[in-house]
DNA sequence: CTATGGCACGGATT
DNA sequence: AATCCGTGCCATAG
């Protein structure tokens, strides 16, 4: 197969150990982390430069607008998924639906922000001193679409020429009035603020711990992990998660901010992760092929500053300056290589897991990192690094860790869920195992069924009797 | 006696 | 080499 047509676009320089080491270290980073890394590098290396000129990583053409390269993203690959690095930066918190449909103008206008602002200020009026009103107004006006503050408190303090303390007080105040959770730093803080307003109790208490201590796991619905670190039962965790989903809103700005007329296709407040990659289905293509965007950490194009280079050549200042140049060259090269690896990886991943992506957990095709490494002709640790800590947004809006693509137990767990959901009367783990084999051809031991059941937060058969689904008459008269 | 959860082992994966 | 995962055995609860 002509698998690697892009690869030759890299220069043929020998890969030094430094190359490899740095490429590896960049590969593990999530986009968010990578962004920080890039900014840091940009900051301390004068030879590195970020131009606003956007370039398609595939064909090196200049891009005029945002979004995919119109030339090559559609035309490049004759078969297989379309994969490209999106020049759009992705670090700002946002949720699933806002940016999902990338084609048309993403409806942007907040329905009536003034109304909300007034609503909040009215509530605040009795609580704050008149001289604090401008501060409150400034903060409210500066919130983003999700209702979060865009700058950290110290910056706010500086721009409004107030003390950090007052800013913090104000933020706390705002976060506790009507649409609760506004003016926080992110979904996590928003949830915590909302929990403050709920009367203390067992559920609220556990919810608080789940949000503050195991937030990442929460986003993944990883009952098992949460249960373990918090030392509670998985079923309990599940219960509390449901509570959170029903009563709290990780994005307090939505719903009040804009009365999203059509965007209600998103029943999941589970978007706690910043995706590194977006997979969407391209309906305009006849075969409904999948489109993959790999977000670039910064918008624009990283390159060696021509001015710096020239200056260096004219004055032939060696030493430290030359070092900078070399470092910069290495860095951009490593960035490219990272992108290239990610792209090749996603291409394969999407091809293999197409049905999983489109149709759900049950259709996950079992695979290992080693196998993929083999196809890619890279070391398996490379695949490992590329997969770890990355979040993928699926066409249906769910955001999952990339490692989920390699979770062999997923189909079985999904089937167990269905079996339990449709059971007439509680089935024991043994019976579940039997049906699993018969109906789905999945062979796992009864002990394993128990484990999966737990992971899904499903209670054992005995305790499933009254509640749950089959609320019918308790056929509970065995000998 | 049966259904589950705990502990620990061995093989696969990373 | 370190870790994770499925499983078997055994204790315990009902």
Coordinates of C-alpha atoms (C1' of nucleotides) in Angstrom, one line a residue:
Chain A
X1 CA 0.0 0.0 0.0
X2 CA 1.1 3.5 -0.6
X3 CA 0.5 4.2 3.0
X4 CA 3.0 7.0 3.6
X5 CA 2.8 9.5 1.0
X6 CA 3.1 12.3 3.4
X7 CA 6.1 11.0 5.1
X8 CA 8.4 12.1 2.4
X9 CA 7.5 15.6 3.0
X10 CA 9.8 15.5 5.9
X11 CA 13.4 16.4 5.2
X12 CA 15.8 13.6 5.1
X13 CA 18.1 14.7 7.9
X14 CA 19.4 12.1 10.1
X15 CA 17.4 11.7 13.3
X16 CA 19.7 12.5 16.2
X17 CA 18.9 11.2 19.6
X18 CA 17.8 14.7 20.5
X19 CA 15.3 14.6 17.8
X20 CA 13.9 11.4 19.0
X21 CA 13.9 12.4 22.6
X22 CA 12.1 15.6 22.0
X23 CA 9.6 14.1 19.6
X24 CA 8.7 11.6 22.2
X25 CA 8.4 14.1 24.9
X26 CA 6.0 16.2 22.7
X27 CA 4.0 13.2 21.7
X28 CA 2.8 12.4 25.2
X29 CA 1.5 15.8 25.8
X30 CA -2.2 16.6 25.4
X31 CA -3.0 19.5 23.3
X32 CA -3.5 21.7 26.2
X33 CA -0.2 20.8 27.7
X34 CA 1.4 21.2 24.3
X35 CA 0.1 24.6 24.0
X36 CA 1.8 25.7 27.2
X37 CA 5.0 24.0 26.0
X38 CA 4.9 25.9 22.7
X39 CA 4.3 29.2 24.4
X40 CA 7.1 28.6 26.7
X41 CA 9.5 27.7 23.9
X42 CA 8.3 30.7 22.0
X43 CA 8.9 32.9 25.0
X44 CA 12.5 31.8 25.7
X45 CA 13.7 31.3 22.2
X46 CA 14.0 34.4 20.0
X47 CA 14.7 32.4 17.0
X48 CA 11.3 30.9 17.1
X49 CA 8.3 32.7 15.6
X50 CA 4.6 32.3 15.3
X51 CA 3.2 33.8 12.2
X52 CA -0.4 34.3 11.7
X53 CA -0.1 32.8 8.3
X54 CA -1.9 29.5 8.3
X55 CA -0.6 26.7 6.3
X56 CA -2.2 23.4 5.5
X57 CA 0.0 20.7 6.9
X58 CA -0.8 18.4 4.0
X59 CA -0.2 20.5 1.0
X60 CA 1.6 23.5 2.5
X61 CA -0.9 25.9 0.9
X62 CA -1.8 29.0 2.6
X63 CA -5.1 29.0 4.3
X64 CA -7.3 32.0 4.0
X65 CA -10.1 31.2 6.4
X66 CA -10.6 29.0 9.4
X67 CA -11.4 25.4 9.0
X68 CA -10.1 22.7 6.8
X69 CA -7.9 23.3 3.8
X70 CA -10.5 23.4 1.0
X71 CA -8.1 22.0 -1.5
X72 CA -6.5 19.0 -0.1
X73 CA -8.6 18.0 2.9
X74 CA -11.2 16.6 0.5
X75 CA -9.1 15.7 -2.4
X76 CA -6.0 14.3 -0.9
X77 CA -7.2 11.0 0.3
X78 CA -9.0 8.9 -2.2
X79 CA -10.0 6.4 0.4
X80 CA -10.1 6.3 4.1
X81 CA -10.8 9.1 6.5
X82 CA -9.8 12.6 6.0
X83 CA -7.2 13.6 8.4
X84 CA -5.8 17.0 8.9
X85 CA -4.4 19.2 11.5
X86 CA -6.8 22.0 12.2
X87 CA -5.2 25.3 12.5
X88 CA -7.9 26.3 14.9
X89 CA -6.6 26.4 18.4
X90 CA -8.5 24.4 20.8
X91 CA -7.4 25.4 24.3
X92 CA -10.3 27.6 25.3
X93 CA -12.9 25.6 27.2
X94 CA -15.9 24.8 25.2
X95 CA -18.3 22.0 25.0
X96 CA -19.5 19.5 22.5
X97 CA -22.1 21.2 20.4
X98 CA -20.8 24.7 20.1
X99 CA -18.3 23.9 17.5
X100 CA -19.5 20.6 16.1
X101 CA -21.0 21.8 12.9
X102 CA -18.0 23.5 11.5
X103 CA -19.3 24.2 8.1
X104 CA -21.8 27.0 8.4
X105 CA -21.5 30.1 10.5
X106 CA -21.7 28.7 14.0
X107 CA -24.7 30.5 15.4
X108 CA -23.0 32.7 17.8
X109 CA -25.2 35.4 19.1
X110 CA -26.1 35.1 22.7
X111 CA -29.8 35.4 23.0
X112 CA -29.9 38.2 25.4
X113 CA -26.9 38.7 27.4
X114 CA -28.0 42.0 28.7
X115 CA -31.0 40.4 30.3
X116 CA -28.9 37.9 32.1
X117 CA -26.5 40.6 33.2
X118 CA -29.3 42.7 34.6
X119 CA -30.8 39.7 36.2
X120 CA -27.6 39.0 38.0
X121 CA -26.9 42.6 39.0
X122 CA -30.3 42.9 40.5
X123 CA -29.7 40.0 42.7
X124 CA -26.3 41.3 43.6
X125 CA -27.6 44.8 44.3
X126 CA -28.5 44.2 47.9
X127 CA -25.3 42.4 48.6
X128 CA -22.6 44.6 47.4
X129 CA -21.5 48.1 47.9
X130 CA -22.4 50.6 45.2
X131 CA -18.7 51.2 44.4
X132 CA -18.3 47.5 43.6
X133 CA -20.9 47.6 40.9
X134 CA -18.6 48.5 38.1
X135 CA -16.4 45.6 39.0
X136 CA -19.4 43.2 39.0
X137 CA -20.5 44.6 35.7
X138 CA -17.1 44.2 34.2
X139 CA -16.8 40.6 35.3
X140 CA -20.2 39.6 34.0
X141 CA -19.6 41.3 30.7
X142 CA -16.3 39.5 30.3
X143 CA -17.7 36.0 30.7
X144 CA -17.5 33.7 27.8
X145 CA -20.3 31.8 26.2
X146 CA -20.1 29.1 28.7
X147 CA -20.3 31.5 31.6
X148 CA -16.7 31.1 32.6
X149 CA -14.2 33.8 33.3
X150 CA -11.6 34.1 30.6
X151 CA -8.8 35.5 32.6
X152 CA -7.6 34.3 35.9
X153 CA -8.5 36.4 38.9
X154 CA -5.1 38.1 39.2
X155 CA -5.4 39.5 35.7
X156 CA -8.9 40.6 36.4
X157 CA -7.6 42.4 39.4
X158 CA -5.0 44.1 37.4
X159 CA -7.2 45.2 34.5
X160 CA -9.9 46.6 36.9
X161 CA -7.4 48.1 39.2
X162 CA -8.8 46.3 42.3
X163 CA -7.4 44.1 44.8
X164 CA -7.2 40.4 44.2
X165 CA -9.3 39.8 47.3
X166 CA -12.2 41.9 46.1
X167 CA -12.2 40.2 42.8
X168 CA -12.3 36.8 44.4
X169 CA -15.1 37.9 46.7
X170 CA -17.0 39.2 43.8
X171 CA -16.5 36.0 41.8
X172 CA -17.7 33.9 44.7
X173 CA -20.7 36.1 45.1
X174 CA -21.6 35.9 41.4
X175 CA -21.2 32.2 41.3
X176 CA -23.8 31.8 44.0
X177 CA -26.6 33.8 42.5
X178 CA -29.3 32.6 40.1
X179 CA -27.7 30.8 37.3
X180 CA -25.4 29.3 39.8
X181 CA -21.8 28.5 38.8
X182 CA -21.3 31.5 36.6
X183 CA -18.0 33.4 36.7
X184 CA -16.0 30.3 37.7
X185 CA -12.9 29.1 36.0
X186 CA -14.3 26.0 34.4
X187 CA -16.8 23.2 34.6
X188 CA -15.3 21.8 37.7
X189 CA -15.5 25.0 39.7
X190 CA -18.9 25.6 38.4
X191 CA -20.2 22.3 39.7
X192 CA -18.6 23.0 43.1
X193 CA -20.3 26.4 43.3
X194 CA -23.6 24.8 42.5
X195 CA -23.0 22.2 45.1
X196 CA -22.6 25.0 47.7
X197 CA -26.2 25.9 47.2
X198 CA -27.5 22.4 47.7
X199 CA -28.2 21.5 51.2
X200 CA -25.7 19.2 52.7
X201 CA -26.5 15.6 52.7
X202 CA -25.0 12.3 51.9
X203 CA -25.5 12.6 48.2
X204 CA -24.3 16.2 47.9
X205 CA -21.3 15.3 50.0
X206 CA -20.2 12.4 47.8
X207 CA -20.9 14.5 44.8
X208 CA -18.6 17.2 46.1
X209 CA -15.8 14.7 46.6
X210 CA -16.3 13.2 43.2
X211 CA -16.1 16.6 41.6
X212 CA -13.2 17.9 43.5
X213 CA -11.1 14.7 43.7
X214 CA -11.9 12.6 40.7
X215 CA -13.0 15.0 38.1
X216 CA -11.2 13.5 35.3
X217 CA -12.6 10.1 36.0
X218 CA -16.0 11.6 36.3
X219 CA -15.8 12.7 32.7
X220 CA -15.0 9.3 31.6
X221 CA -17.7 7.7 33.7
X222 CA -15.1 5.6 35.2
X223 CA -17.1 4.2 38.1
X224 CA -14.5 1.7 39.1
X225 CA -11.7 4.3 39.5
X226 CA -13.8 6.7 41.4
X227 CA -15.2 4.1 43.7
X228 CA -11.7 3.0 44.5
X229 CA -10.1 6.3 45.3
X230 CA -13.2 7.5 47.2
X231 CA -13.7 4.1 48.8
X232 CA -17.4 3.8 48.0
X233 CA -19.4 1.3 46.0
X234 CA -19.6 1.7 42.3
X235 CA -23.3 1.6 42.4
X236 CA -23.3 4.5 44.7
X237 CA -21.0 6.4 42.4
X238 CA -23.4 5.8 39.5
X239 CA -26.3 7.0 41.6
X240 CA -24.5 10.2 42.5
X241 CA -23.4 10.8 38.9
X242 CA -27.0 10.6 37.9
X243 CA -27.8 13.1 40.5
X244 CA -25.1 15.4 39.2
X245 CA -26.3 15.1 35.6
X246 CA -29.9 15.9 36.6
X247 CA -29.3 18.7 39.0
X248 CA -26.1 20.4 38.1
X249 CA -24.9 22.1 35.0
X250 CA -21.2 22.1 34.2
X251 CA -21.7 24.9 31.7
X252 CA -23.9 27.4 33.5
X253 CA -23.7 29.9 30.7
X254 CA -25.6 27.7 28.3
X255 CA -29.3 27.6 28.6
X256 CA -29.5 31.0 30.2
X257 CA -27.1 32.7 27.9
X258 CA -28.5 31.5 24.7
X259 CA -31.9 29.8 24.5
X260 CA -30.4 27.4 22.1
X261 CA -33.2 26.7 19.7
X262 CA -31.8 23.7 18.0
X263 CA -28.8 22.7 19.9
X264 CA -30.6 20.5 22.4
X265 CA -29.3 17.5 20.7
X266 CA -26.8 17.2 23.5
X267 CA -28.0 15.3 26.5
X268 CA -24.6 14.9 28.0
X269 CA -23.1 17.2 30.5
X270 CA -20.2 14.8 30.3
X271 CA -18.0 16.9 28.3
X272 CA -15.5 17.6 30.9
X273 CA -12.5 17.1 28.7
X274 CA -10.9 19.3 26.2
X275 CA -10.7 17.2 23.1
X276 CA -7.4 16.9 21.2
X277 CA -9.1 15.3 18.3
X278 CA -12.5 15.7 16.7
X279 CA -14.0 13.0 14.6
X280 CA -17.1 13.9 12.6
X281 CA -19.1 12.4 9.9
X282 CA -19.0 14.2 6.6
X283 CA -22.5 13.8 5.3
X284 CA -21.7 15.7 2.1
X285 CA -19.5 12.8 1.1
X286 CA -21.3 10.0 -0.7
X287 CA -19.8 7.3 1.5
X288 CA -20.4 9.2 4.7
X289 CA -16.7 9.0 5.4
X290 CA -15.3 10.1 8.6
X291 CA -13.4 13.3 9.0
X292 CA -10.7 13.7 11.6
X293 CA -9.4 17.0 12.9
X294 CA -6.3 17.0 15.0
X295 CA -6.3 20.3 16.8
X296 CA -3.2 22.4 16.6
X297 CA -2.1 23.8 19.9
X298 CA -1.8 27.3 18.6
X299 CA -3.3 28.9 15.6
X300 CA -0.8 30.1 13.1
X301 CA 2.4 28.6 11.9
X302 CA 5.5 27.9 13.9
X303 CA 8.7 28.7 12.1
X304 CA 12.2 30.0 12.4
X305 CA 12.2 33.7 12.4
X306 CA 13.7 34.8 9.1
X307 CA 14.8 38.0 10.6
X308 CA 16.7 36.3 13.3
X309 CA 18.3 34.0 10.8
X310 CA 19.4 36.9 8.6
X311 CA 20.8 38.8 11.5
X312 CA 22.8 35.8 12.5
X313 CA 24.3 35.4 9.1
X314 CA 25.2 39.0 8.7
X315 CA 27.0 39.3 12.0
X316 CA 28.0 35.7 12.2
X317 CA 27.4 35.7 15.9
X318 CA 28.1 32.2 16.8
X319 CA 27.7 30.6 20.2
X320 CA 24.6 31.2 22.1
X321 CA 22.7 32.7 19.2
X322 CA 23.5 29.8 17.0
X323 CA 22.3 27.5 19.7
X324 CA 19.0 29.3 19.7
X325 CA 18.6 28.8 16.0
X326 CA 19.4 25.1 16.3
X327 CA 17.0 24.7 19.1
X328 CA 14.3 26.4 17.2
X329 CA 14.8 24.2 14.2
X330 CA 14.7 21.1 16.3
X331 CA 11.5 22.2 17.9
X332 CA 9.6 22.9 14.8
X333 CA 10.7 19.7 13.3
X334 CA 9.6 17.8 16.4
X335 CA 6.3 19.5 16.2
X336 CA 5.9 18.4 12.7
X337 CA 6.8 14.9 13.5
X338 CA 4.3 14.8 16.3
X339 CA 1.6 16.0 14.0
X340 CA 2.6 13.5 11.4
X341 CA 2.5 10.6 13.9
X342 CA -0.8 11.6 15.2
X343 CA -2.2 11.9 11.8
X344 CA -1.0 8.5 10.7
X345 CA -2.3 7.0 13.9
X346 CA -5.7 8.4 13.6
X347 CA -6.0 7.3 10.0
X348 CA -5.6 3.7 11.0
X349 CA -7.6 4.0 14.2
X350 CA -10.6 5.5 12.4
X351 CA -10.5 2.9 9.7
X352 CA -10.5 0.0 12.1
X353 CA -12.9 1.4 14.6
X354 CA -15.4 3.0 12.2
X355 CA -18.3 1.0 13.5
X356 CA -17.4 1.7 17.1
X357 CA -17.2 5.4 16.4
X358 CA -20.5 5.4 14.6
X359 CA -22.5 2.8 16.4
X360 CA -21.3 2.6 20.0
X361 CA -19.3 0.6 22.4
X362 CA -20.6 -2.7 21.4
X363 CA -18.9 -2.6 18.0
X364 CA -15.5 -1.9 19.3
X365 CA -13.0 -3.9 17.4
X366 CA -10.4 -5.4 19.8
X367 CA -7.0 -4.3 19.1
X368 CA -3.7 -3.6 20.9
X369 CA -1.3 -0.8 20.7
X370 CA 1.3 -3.3 19.6
X371 CA -0.7 -4.2 16.5
X372 CA -1.1 -0.6 15.5
X373 CA 2.6 0.1 16.1
X374 CA 3.2 -2.8 13.7
X375 CA 1.0 -1.3 10.9
X376 CA 2.5 2.1 11.4
X377 CA 6.0 0.7 11.5
X378 CA 6.9 2.5 14.7
X379 CA 7.9 1.3 18.1
X380 CA 4.9 0.4 20.3
X381 CA 5.9 2.9 22.9
X382 CA 5.4 5.5 20.3
X383 CA 1.8 4.5 19.9
X384 CA 1.5 4.3 23.7
X385 CA 2.6 7.9 24.0
X386 CA 0.5 9.1 21.2
X387 CA -2.6 7.5 22.8
X388 CA -2.1 8.4 26.4
X389 CA -3.7 11.5 27.8
X390 CA -5.6 12.4 24.6
X391 CA -9.3 13.0 24.4
X392 CA -11.3 12.3 21.3
X393 CA -14.6 14.0 20.4
X394 CA -16.9 11.6 18.6
X395 CA -19.5 12.6 16.0
X396 CA -22.3 12.2 18.5
X397 CA -20.6 14.7 20.7
X398 CA -19.3 12.3 23.3
X399 CA -15.7 12.9 24.4
X400 CA -13.8 9.9 25.3
X401 CA -10.2 9.2 26.2
X402 CA -8.3 7.8 23.3
X403 CA -7.3 4.7 25.3
X404 CA -10.9 3.6 25.1
X405 CA -10.2 2.5 21.6
X406 CA -8.1 -0.2 23.1
X407 CA -10.4 -1.3 25.8
X408 CA -11.2 -4.9 25.0
X409 CA -13.9 -5.2 27.7
X410 CA -16.1 -2.6 26.2
X411 CA -18.3 -4.7 23.9
X412 CA -18.9 -7.2 26.7
X413 CA -19.8 -4.5 29.1
X414 CA -22.2 -2.9 26.7
X415 CA -23.9 -6.2 26.2
X416 CA -24.2 -6.8 29.9
X417 CA -25.9 -3.5 30.2
X418 CA -28.4 -4.4 27.6
X419 CA -29.1 -7.9 29.1
X420 CA -29.7 -6.4 32.5
X421 CA -31.8 -3.6 31.1
X422 CA -34.1 -6.0 29.3
X423 CA -34.2 -8.9 31.8
X424 CA -37.6 -10.0 33.0
X425 CA -36.3 -10.9 36.4
X426 CA -32.8 -10.4 37.9
X427 CA -30.3 -12.7 36.3
X428 CA -27.4 -14.1 38.3
X429 CA -23.9 -13.5 37.0
X430 CA -23.8 -17.1 35.8
X431 CA -26.9 -16.6 33.7
X432 CA -25.6 -13.4 32.3
X433 CA -22.4 -15.1 31.3
X434 CA -24.5 -17.8 29.5
X435 CA -26.6 -15.3 27.6
X436 CA -23.6 -13.3 26.7
X437 CA -22.2 -16.3 25.0
X438 CA -25.4 -17.4 23.4
X439 CA -26.7 -14.1 22.2
X440 CA -23.5 -12.2 21.5
X441 CA -20.9 -14.9 21.2
X442 CA -18.9 -13.4 24.0
X443 CA -17.2 -15.9 26.2
X444 CA -16.2 -14.6 29.6
X445 CA -16.0 -16.2 33.0
X446 CA -18.7 -15.6 35.5
X447 CA -16.2 -13.9 37.7
X448 CA -15.5 -11.5 35.0
X449 CA -19.1 -10.7 34.5
X450 CA -19.3 -9.7 38.1
X451 CA -16.4 -7.3 37.6
X452 CA -17.9 -5.7 34.5
X453 CA -21.2 -5.4 36.2
X454 CA -19.5 -3.5 39.0
X455 CA -17.7 -1.3 36.6
X456 CA -21.0 -0.3 35.2
X457 CA -22.4 0.4 38.6
X458 CA -25.0 -2.4 38.3
X459 CA -26.0 -4.0 41.5
X460 CA -25.9 -7.7 42.0
X461 CA -29.0 -9.7 41.1
X462 CA -30.2 -10.1 44.6
X463 CA -30.3 -6.3 45.2
X464 CA -31.8 -5.6 41.8
X465 CA -35.2 -6.9 42.7
X466 CA -37.5 -4.1 43.6
X467 CA -36.0 -1.0 42.1
X468 CA -34.5 -0.5 38.7
X469 CA -36.5 -1.6 35.7
X470 CA -38.6 -4.7 36.3
X471 CA -40.8 -3.1 38.9
X472 CA -43.3 -6.0 38.5
X473 CA -44.5 -8.4 41.1
X474 CA -41.8 -10.0 43.1
X475 CA -41.8 -13.5 41.9
X476 CA -40.0 -14.4 45.0
X477 CA -41.2 -17.8 46.0
X478 CA -38.6 -20.3 45.3
X479 CA -38.6 -23.3 47.6
Chain B
dC1 C1' -26.5 -24.5 49.2
dT2 C1' -26.0 -20.6 45.9
dA3 C1' -24.5 -16.0 44.5
dT4 C1' -20.8 -12.6 45.3
dG5 C1' -16.8 -10.3 46.6
dG6 C1' -11.7 -10.7 47.9
dC7 C1' -7.1 -12.2 47.0
dA8 C1' -3.8 -13.6 44.2
dC9 C1' -1.7 -15.8 40.2
dG10 C1' -0.2 -16.1 35.3
dG11 C1' -0.3 -14.4 31.0
dA12 C1' -0.7 -10.5 28.0
dT13 C1' 0.2 -5.6 27.3
dT14 C1' 2.6 -1.5 27.7
Chain C
dA1 C1' 10.6 -4.6 33.8
dA2 C1' 6.2 -2.9 35.4
dT3 C1' 1.3 -3.1 34.9
dC4 C1' -3.1 -4.5 33.8
dC5 C1' -6.6 -8.0 33.1
dG6 C1' -9.2 -12.2 33.3
dT7 C1' -9.9 -16.0 36.1
dG8 C1' -9.8 -19.6 39.7
dC9 C1' -10.2 -20.6 44.5
dC10 C1' -12.1 -19.7 48.9
dA11 C1' -14.5 -17.3 52.4
dT12 C1' -18.8 -15.1 53.5
dA13 C1' -23.5 -13.6 53.3
dG14 C1' -28.1 -14.6 52.5

